[in-house]
């Protein structure tokens, strides 16, 4: 799964795997903030980390 969030928290890239796992299309998510996903969907596993 891959999606890219810029520093302000806005989704700028979304792929097919992210759609299959999370149920949102790129059209729905690009331009939205990561808050739409909910913290548990993204951060709950501890697998995802911000890159500096």
JSON list of C-alpha atoms in Angstrom, two decimals:
[
{"chain": "A", "resi": 1, "resn": "UNK", "atom": "CA", "xyz": [0.00, 0.00, 0.00]},
{"chain": "A", "resi": 2, "resn": "UNK", "atom": "CA", "xyz": [1.26, 3.43, -0.78]},
{"chain": "A", "resi": 3, "resn": "UNK", "atom": "CA", "xyz": [-0.02, 6.90, -0.24]},
{"chain": "A", "resi": 4, "resn": "UNK", "atom": "CA", "xyz": [1.95, 10.09, 0.23]},
{"chain": "A", "resi": 5, "resn": "UNK", "atom": "CA", "xyz": [1.06, 12.81, 2.72]},
{"chain": "A", "resi": 6, "resn": "UNK", "atom": "CA", "xyz": [2.80, 16.18, 2.59]},
{"chain": "A", "resi": 7, "resn": "UNK", "atom": "CA", "xyz": [3.92, 18.08, 5.68]},
{"chain": "A", "resi": 8, "resn": "UNK", "atom": "CA", "xyz": [0.55, 19.77, 6.27]},
{"chain": "A", "resi": 9, "resn": "UNK", "atom": "CA", "xyz": [-1.17, 16.39, 6.27]},
{"chain": "A", "resi": 10, "resn": "UNK", "atom": "CA", "xyz": [-2.69, 16.59, 2.80]},
{"chain": "A", "resi": 11, "resn": "UNK", "atom": "CA", "xyz": [-2.75, 13.40, 0.69]},
{"chain": "A", "resi": 12, "resn": "UNK", "atom": "CA", "xyz": [-0.87, 14.03, -2.57]},
{"chain": "A", "resi": 13, "resn": "UNK", "atom": "CA", "xyz": [-0.57, 10.48, -3.95]},
{"chain": "A", "resi": 14, "resn": "UNK", "atom": "CA", "xyz": [-2.75, 7.36, -3.64]},
{"chain": "A", "resi": 15, "resn": "UNK", "atom": "CA", "xyz": [-2.37, 3.98, -5.32]},
{"chain": "A", "resi": 16, "resn": "UNK", "atom": "CA", "xyz": [-4.56, 0.97, -6.11]},
{"chain": "A", "resi": 17, "resn": "UNK", "atom": "CA", "xyz": [-3.30, -1.01, -3.10]},
{"chain": "A", "resi": 18, "resn": "UNK", "atom": "CA", "xyz": [-4.35, 1.81, -0.75]},
{"chain": "A", "resi": 19, "resn": "UNK", "atom": "CA", "xyz": [-7.78, 1.72, -2.39]},
{"chain": "A", "resi": 20, "resn": "UNK", "atom": "CA", "xyz": [-8.10, -2.05, -1.92]},
{"chain": "A", "resi": 21, "resn": "UNK", "atom": "CA", "xyz": [-6.98, -1.96, 1.71]},
{"chain": "A", "resi": 22, "resn": "UNK", "atom": "CA", "xyz": [-8.72, 1.21, 2.90]},
{"chain": "A", "resi": 23, "resn": "UNK", "atom": "CA", "xyz": [-11.67, 1.49, 0.51]},
{"chain": "A", "resi": 24, "resn": "UNK", "atom": "CA", "xyz": [-11.08, 5.06, -0.71]},
{"chain": "A", "resi": 25, "resn": "UNK", "atom": "CA", "xyz": [-10.26, 5.85, -4.33]},
{"chain": "A", "resi": 26, "resn": "UNK", "atom": "CA", "xyz": [-7.54, 8.29, -5.33]},
{"chain": "A", "resi": 27, "resn": "UNK", "atom": "CA", "xyz": [-10.23, 10.70, -6.51]},
{"chain": "A", "resi": 28, "resn": "UNK", "atom": "CA", "xyz": [-11.74, 10.64, -3.01]},
{"chain": "A", "resi": 29, "resn": "UNK", "atom": "CA", "xyz": [-8.47, 11.01, -1.12]},
{"chain": "A", "resi": 30, "resn": "UNK", "atom": "CA", "xyz": [-6.08, 13.23, -3.08]},
{"chain": "A", "resi": 31, "resn": "UNK", "atom": "CA", "xyz": [-6.40, 16.71, -1.64]},
{"chain": "A", "resi": 32, "resn": "UNK", "atom": "CA", "xyz": [-8.00, 15.46, 1.59]},
{"chain": "A", "resi": 33, "resn": "UNK", "atom": "CA", "xyz": [-6.22, 15.45, 4.91]},
{"chain": "A", "resi": 34, "resn": "UNK", "atom": "CA", "xyz": [-5.00, 12.26, 6.51]},
{"chain": "A", "resi": 35, "resn": "UNK", "atom": "CA", "xyz": [-7.57, 12.81, 9.27]},
{"chain": "A", "resi": 36, "resn": "UNK", "atom": "CA", "xyz": [-10.20, 11.34, 6.95]},
{"chain": "A", "resi": 37, "resn": "UNK", "atom": "CA", "xyz": [-8.54, 7.95, 7.38]},
{"chain": "A", "resi": 38, "resn": "UNK", "atom": "CA", "xyz": [-8.56, 8.02, 11.15]},
{"chain": "A", "resi": 39, "resn": "UNK", "atom": "CA", "xyz": [-5.52, 7.46, 13.29]},
{"chain": "A", "resi": 40, "resn": "UNK", "atom": "CA", "xyz": [-6.10, 3.74, 13.82]},
{"chain": "A", "resi": 41, "resn": "UNK", "atom": "CA", "xyz": [-6.16, 2.98, 10.09]},
{"chain": "A", "resi": 42, "resn": "UNK", "atom": "CA", "xyz": [-2.77, 4.58, 9.50]},
{"chain": "A", "resi": 43, "resn": "UNK", "atom": "CA", "xyz": [-0.86, 4.71, 12.76]},
{"chain": "A", "resi": 44, "resn": "UNK", "atom": "CA", "xyz": [-2.32, 1.94, 14.85]},
{"chain": "A", "resi": 45, "resn": "UNK", "atom": "CA", "xyz": [0.06, -0.73, 13.65]},
{"chain": "A", "resi": 46, "resn": "UNK", "atom": "CA", "xyz": [3.19, 1.37, 14.06]},
{"chain": "A", "resi": 47, "resn": "UNK", "atom": "CA", "xyz": [4.31, 0.27, 10.58]},
{"chain": "A", "resi": 48, "resn": "UNK", "atom": "CA", "xyz": [3.95, 3.68, 8.99]},
{"chain": "A", "resi": 49, "resn": "UNK", "atom": "CA", "xyz": [6.39, 6.46, 9.77]},
{"chain": "A", "resi": 50, "resn": "UNK", "atom": "CA", "xyz": [6.87, 9.94, 8.38]},
{"chain": "A", "resi": 51, "resn": "UNK", "atom": "CA", "xyz": [9.99, 10.44, 6.30]},
{"chain": "A", "resi": 52, "resn": "UNK", "atom": "CA", "xyz": [12.01, 13.56, 6.90]}
]
